[in-house]
PDB file of C-alpha atoms and ligand atoms in Angstrom:
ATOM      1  CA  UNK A   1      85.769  80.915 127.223  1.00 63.00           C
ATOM      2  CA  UNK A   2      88.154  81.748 129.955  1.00 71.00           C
ATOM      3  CA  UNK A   3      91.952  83.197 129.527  1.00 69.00           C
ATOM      4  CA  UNK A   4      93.624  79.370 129.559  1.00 69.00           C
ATOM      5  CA  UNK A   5      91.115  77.808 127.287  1.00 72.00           C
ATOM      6  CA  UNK A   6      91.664  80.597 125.156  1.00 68.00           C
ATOM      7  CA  UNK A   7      95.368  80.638 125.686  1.00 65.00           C
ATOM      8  CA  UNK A   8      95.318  76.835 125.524  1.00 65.00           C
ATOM      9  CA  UNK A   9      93.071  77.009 122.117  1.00 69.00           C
ATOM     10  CA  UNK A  10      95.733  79.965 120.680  1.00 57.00           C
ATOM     11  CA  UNK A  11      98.634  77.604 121.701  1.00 62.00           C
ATOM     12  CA  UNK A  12      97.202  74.620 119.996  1.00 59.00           C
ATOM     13  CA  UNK A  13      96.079  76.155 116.623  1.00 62.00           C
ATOM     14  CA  UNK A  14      99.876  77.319 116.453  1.00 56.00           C
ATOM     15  CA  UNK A  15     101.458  73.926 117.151  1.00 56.00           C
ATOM     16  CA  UNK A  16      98.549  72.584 114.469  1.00 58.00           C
ATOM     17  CA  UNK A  17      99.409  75.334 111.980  1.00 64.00           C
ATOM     18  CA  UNK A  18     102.921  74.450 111.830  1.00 59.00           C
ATOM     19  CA  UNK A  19     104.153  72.437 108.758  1.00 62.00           C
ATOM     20  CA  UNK A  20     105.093  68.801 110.431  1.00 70.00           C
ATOM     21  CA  UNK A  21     108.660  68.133 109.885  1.00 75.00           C
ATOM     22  CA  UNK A  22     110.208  64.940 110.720  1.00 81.00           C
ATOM     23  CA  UNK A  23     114.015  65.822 111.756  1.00 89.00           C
ATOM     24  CA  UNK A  24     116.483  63.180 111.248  1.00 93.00           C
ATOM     25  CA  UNK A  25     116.992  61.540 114.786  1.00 94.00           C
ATOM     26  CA  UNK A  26     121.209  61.757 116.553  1.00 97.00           C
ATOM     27  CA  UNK A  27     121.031  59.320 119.643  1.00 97.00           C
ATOM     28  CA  UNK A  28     124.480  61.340 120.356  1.00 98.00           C
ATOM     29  CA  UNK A  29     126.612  63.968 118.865  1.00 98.00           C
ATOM     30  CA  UNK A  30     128.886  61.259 117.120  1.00 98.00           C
ATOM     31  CA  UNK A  31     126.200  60.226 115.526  1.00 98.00           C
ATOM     32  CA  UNK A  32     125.525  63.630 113.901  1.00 98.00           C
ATOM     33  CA  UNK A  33     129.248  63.804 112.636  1.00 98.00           C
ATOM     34  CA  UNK A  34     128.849  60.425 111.067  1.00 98.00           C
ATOM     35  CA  UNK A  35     125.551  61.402 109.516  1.00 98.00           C
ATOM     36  CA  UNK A  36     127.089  64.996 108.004  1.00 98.00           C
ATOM     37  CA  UNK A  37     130.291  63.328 106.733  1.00 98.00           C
ATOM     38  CA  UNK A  38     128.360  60.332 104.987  1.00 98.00           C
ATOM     39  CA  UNK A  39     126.399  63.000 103.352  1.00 98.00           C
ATOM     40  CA  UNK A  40     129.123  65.239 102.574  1.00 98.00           C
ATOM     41  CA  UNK A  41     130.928  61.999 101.091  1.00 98.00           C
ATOM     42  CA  UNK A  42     128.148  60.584  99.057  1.00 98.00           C
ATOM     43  CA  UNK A  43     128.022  64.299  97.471  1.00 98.00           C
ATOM     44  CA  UNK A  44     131.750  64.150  96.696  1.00 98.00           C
ATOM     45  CA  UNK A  45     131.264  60.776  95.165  1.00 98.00           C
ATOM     46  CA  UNK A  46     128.503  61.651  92.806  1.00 98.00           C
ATOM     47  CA  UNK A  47     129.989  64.968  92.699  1.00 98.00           C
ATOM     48  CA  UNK A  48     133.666  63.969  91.798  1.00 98.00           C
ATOM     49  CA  UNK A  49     132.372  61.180  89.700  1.00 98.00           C
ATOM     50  CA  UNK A  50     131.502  63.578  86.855  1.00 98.00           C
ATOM     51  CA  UNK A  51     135.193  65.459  86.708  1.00 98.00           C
ATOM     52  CA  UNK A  52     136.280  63.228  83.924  1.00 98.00           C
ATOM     53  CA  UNK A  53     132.906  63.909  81.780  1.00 98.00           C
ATOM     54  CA  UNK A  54     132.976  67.451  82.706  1.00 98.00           C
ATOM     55  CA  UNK A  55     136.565  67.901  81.347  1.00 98.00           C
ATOM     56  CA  UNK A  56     135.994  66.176  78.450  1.00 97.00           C
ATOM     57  CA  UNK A  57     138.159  62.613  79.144  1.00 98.00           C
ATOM     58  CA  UNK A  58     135.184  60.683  78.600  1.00 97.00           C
ATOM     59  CA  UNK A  59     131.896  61.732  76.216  1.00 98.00           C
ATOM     60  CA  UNK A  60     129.547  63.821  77.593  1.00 98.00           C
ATOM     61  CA  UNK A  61     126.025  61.894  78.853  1.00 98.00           C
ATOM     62  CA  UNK A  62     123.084  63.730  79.294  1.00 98.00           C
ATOM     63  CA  UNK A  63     120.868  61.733  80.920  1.00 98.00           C
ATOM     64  CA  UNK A  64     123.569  60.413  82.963  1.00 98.00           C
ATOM     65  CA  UNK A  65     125.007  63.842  84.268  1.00 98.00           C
ATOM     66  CA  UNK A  66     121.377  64.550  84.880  1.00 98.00           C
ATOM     67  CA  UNK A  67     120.488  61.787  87.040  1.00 98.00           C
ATOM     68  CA  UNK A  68     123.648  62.174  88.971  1.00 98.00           C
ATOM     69  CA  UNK A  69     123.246  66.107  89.440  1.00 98.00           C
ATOM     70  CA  UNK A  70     119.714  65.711  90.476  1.00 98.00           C
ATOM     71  CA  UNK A  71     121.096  63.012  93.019  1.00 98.00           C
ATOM     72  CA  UNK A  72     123.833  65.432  94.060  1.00 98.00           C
ATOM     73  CA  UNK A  73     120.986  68.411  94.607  1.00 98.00           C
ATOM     74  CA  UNK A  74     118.812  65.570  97.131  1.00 98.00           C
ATOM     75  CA  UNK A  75     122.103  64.410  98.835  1.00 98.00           C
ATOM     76  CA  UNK A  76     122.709  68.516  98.945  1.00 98.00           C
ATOM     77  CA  UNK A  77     119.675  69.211 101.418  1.00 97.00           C
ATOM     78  CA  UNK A  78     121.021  66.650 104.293  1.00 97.00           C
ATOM     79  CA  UNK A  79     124.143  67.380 106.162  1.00 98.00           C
ATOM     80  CA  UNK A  80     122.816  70.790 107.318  1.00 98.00           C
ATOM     81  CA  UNK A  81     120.585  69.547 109.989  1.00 97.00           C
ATOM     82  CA  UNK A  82     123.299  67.457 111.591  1.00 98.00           C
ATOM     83  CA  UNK A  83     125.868  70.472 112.392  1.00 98.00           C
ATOM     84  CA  UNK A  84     123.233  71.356 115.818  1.00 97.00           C
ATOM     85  CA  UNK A  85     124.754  72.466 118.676  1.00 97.00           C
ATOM     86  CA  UNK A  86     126.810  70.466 120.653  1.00 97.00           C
ATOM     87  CA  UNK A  87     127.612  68.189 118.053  1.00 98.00           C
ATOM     88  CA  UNK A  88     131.211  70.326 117.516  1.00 98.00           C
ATOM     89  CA  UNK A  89     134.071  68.000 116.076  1.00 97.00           C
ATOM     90  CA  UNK A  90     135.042  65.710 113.351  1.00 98.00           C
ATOM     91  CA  UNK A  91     136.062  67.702 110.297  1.00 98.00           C
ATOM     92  CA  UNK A  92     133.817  70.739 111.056  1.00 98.00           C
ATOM     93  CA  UNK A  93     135.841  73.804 112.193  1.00 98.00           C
ATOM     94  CA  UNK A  94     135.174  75.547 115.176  1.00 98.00           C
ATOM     95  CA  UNK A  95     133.990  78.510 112.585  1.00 98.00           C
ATOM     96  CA  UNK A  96     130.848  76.392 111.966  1.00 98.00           C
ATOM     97  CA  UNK A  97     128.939  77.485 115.259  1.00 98.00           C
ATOM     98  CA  UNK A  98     131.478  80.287 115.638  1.00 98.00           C
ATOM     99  CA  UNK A  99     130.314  82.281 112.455  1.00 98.00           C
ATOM    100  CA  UNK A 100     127.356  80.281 111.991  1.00 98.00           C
ATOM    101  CA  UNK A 101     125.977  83.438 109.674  1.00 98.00           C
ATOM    102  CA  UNK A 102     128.844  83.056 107.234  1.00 98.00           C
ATOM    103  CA  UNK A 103     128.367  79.077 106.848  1.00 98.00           C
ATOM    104  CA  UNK A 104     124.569  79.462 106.693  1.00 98.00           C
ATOM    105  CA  UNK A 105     125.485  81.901 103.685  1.00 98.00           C
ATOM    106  CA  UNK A 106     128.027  79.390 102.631  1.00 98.00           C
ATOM    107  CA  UNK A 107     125.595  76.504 102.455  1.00 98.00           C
ATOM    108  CA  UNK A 108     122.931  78.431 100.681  1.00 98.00           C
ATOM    109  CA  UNK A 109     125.615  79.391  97.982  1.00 98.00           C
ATOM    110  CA  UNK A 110     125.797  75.874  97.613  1.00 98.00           C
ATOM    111  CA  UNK A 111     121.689  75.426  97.063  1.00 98.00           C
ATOM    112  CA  UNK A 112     122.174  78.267  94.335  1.00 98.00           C
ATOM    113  CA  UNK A 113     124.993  77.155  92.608  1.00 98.00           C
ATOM    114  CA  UNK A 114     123.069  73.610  92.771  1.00 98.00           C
ATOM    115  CA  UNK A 115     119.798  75.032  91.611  1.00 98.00           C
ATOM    116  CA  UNK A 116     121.707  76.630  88.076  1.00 98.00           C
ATOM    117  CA  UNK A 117     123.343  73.011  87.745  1.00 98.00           C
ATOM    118  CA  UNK A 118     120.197  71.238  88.069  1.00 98.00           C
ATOM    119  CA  UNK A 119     118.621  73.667  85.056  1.00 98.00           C
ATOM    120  CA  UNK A 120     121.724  73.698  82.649  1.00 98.00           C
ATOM    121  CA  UNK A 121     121.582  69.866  82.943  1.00 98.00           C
ATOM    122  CA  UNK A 122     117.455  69.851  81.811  1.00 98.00           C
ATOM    123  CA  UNK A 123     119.047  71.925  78.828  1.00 98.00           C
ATOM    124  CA  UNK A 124     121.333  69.410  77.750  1.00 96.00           C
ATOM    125  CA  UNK A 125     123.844  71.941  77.249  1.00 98.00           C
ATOM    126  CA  UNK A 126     127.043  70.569  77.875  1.00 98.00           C
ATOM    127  CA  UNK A 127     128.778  74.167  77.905  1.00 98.00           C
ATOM    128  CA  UNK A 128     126.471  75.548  80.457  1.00 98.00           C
ATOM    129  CA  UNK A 129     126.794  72.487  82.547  1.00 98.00           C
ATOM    130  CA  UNK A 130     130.482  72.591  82.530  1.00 98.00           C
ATOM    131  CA  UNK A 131     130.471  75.950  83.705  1.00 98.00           C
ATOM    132  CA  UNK A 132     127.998  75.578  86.055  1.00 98.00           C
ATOM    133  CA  UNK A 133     129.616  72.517  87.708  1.00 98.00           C
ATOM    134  CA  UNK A 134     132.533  74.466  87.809  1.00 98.00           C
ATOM    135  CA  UNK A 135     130.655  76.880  89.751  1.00 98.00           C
ATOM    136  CA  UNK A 136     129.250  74.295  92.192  1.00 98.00           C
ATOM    137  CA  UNK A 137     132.815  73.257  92.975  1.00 98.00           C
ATOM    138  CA  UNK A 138     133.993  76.621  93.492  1.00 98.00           C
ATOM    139  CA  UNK A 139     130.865  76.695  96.409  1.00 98.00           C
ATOM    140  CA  UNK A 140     132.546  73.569  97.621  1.00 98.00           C
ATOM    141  CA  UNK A 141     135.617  74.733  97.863  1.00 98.00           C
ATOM    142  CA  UNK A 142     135.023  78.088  99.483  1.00 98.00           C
ATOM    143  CA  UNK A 143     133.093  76.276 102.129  1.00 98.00           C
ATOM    144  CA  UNK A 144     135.655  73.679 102.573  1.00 98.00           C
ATOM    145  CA  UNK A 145     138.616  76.368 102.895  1.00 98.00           C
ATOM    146  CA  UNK A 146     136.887  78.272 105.590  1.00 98.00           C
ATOM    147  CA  UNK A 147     135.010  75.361 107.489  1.00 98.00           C
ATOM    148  CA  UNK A 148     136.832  71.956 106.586  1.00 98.00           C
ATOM    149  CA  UNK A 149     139.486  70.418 108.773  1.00 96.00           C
ATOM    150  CA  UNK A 150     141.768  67.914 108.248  1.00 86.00           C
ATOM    151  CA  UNK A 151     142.039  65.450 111.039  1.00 75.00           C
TER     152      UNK A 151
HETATM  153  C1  LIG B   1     134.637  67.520  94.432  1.00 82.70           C
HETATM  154  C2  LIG B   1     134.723  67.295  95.823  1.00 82.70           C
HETATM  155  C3  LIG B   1     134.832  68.490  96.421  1.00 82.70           C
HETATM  156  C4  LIG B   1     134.790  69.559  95.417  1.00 82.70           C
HETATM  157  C5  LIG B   1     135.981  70.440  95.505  1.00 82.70           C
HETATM  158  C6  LIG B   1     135.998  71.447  94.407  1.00 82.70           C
HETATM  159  O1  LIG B   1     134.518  66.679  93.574  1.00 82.70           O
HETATM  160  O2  LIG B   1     134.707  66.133  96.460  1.00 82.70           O
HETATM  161  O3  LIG B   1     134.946  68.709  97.695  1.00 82.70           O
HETATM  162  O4  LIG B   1     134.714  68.883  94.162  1.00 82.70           O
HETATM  163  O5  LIG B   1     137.149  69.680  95.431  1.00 82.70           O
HETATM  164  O6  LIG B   1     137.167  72.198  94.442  1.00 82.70           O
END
């Protein structure tokens, strides 16, 4: 085999090798801002929904706080891809690209803090879900505070 077949063989197994991952598709940047902030709202919605269970104004569900954490942990893994480069604006600080590290971190507190509330609600528990969903907003928050803008 000569160098290019073998570099062409070598490039080829890597592209083949590579997990396929379909990436959500932004004709333009605006489109990415849409898609982040209908994720981020769904999540509040879900999210918020549960405050009045969670501090005890209406009786505790189990089955329906888990089936609407679970659905908060899915809605949880989509706004991250749509924050790319170039797609600065809407209510995304200029900190999001700026100290991209920091929100990185700040979204993956978010996966852990999601990951404890998805486990306390197989328990049943209603303590350790309360606390735990307190947790998750706190991870909300701190994100918000440092990367949220009103406009
Ligand atoms: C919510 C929601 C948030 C968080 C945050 C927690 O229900 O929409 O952004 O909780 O307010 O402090």
């Amino acid at each position: 085999m000569n160098r290019y077949a073998w570099m062409l063989s070598c490039a080829l197994a890597v592209t083949f090798a590579l997990p396929a991952q379909a990436e959500p598709r932004f004709e333009k940047p605006e489109d990415a801002v849409a898609y982040r902030e209908s994720a981020m709202h769904l999540m509040g919605a879900h999210f918020g929904g549960l405050t009045p269970m969670m501090r005890g104004r209406v009786p505790y569900d189990a089955d329906h706080a888990k089936s609407e954490i679970e659905l908060v942990r899915t809605l949880a893994k989509l706004p991250w891809k749509a924050f790319g480069e170039g797609t600065e604006g809407g209510h995304a600080r200029p900190a999001v690209w700026e100290d991209s590290e920091k929100f990185r971190q700040a979204a993956s507190n978010l996966q852990t803090s999601l990951e404890q509330l998805g486990a306390a609600a197989q328990s049943g528990d209603f303590d350790r879900v309360r606390a735990a969903y307190a947790d998750t907003a706190s991870s909300c928050k701190a994100c918000h505070d440092s990367f949220r803008q009103r406009r």
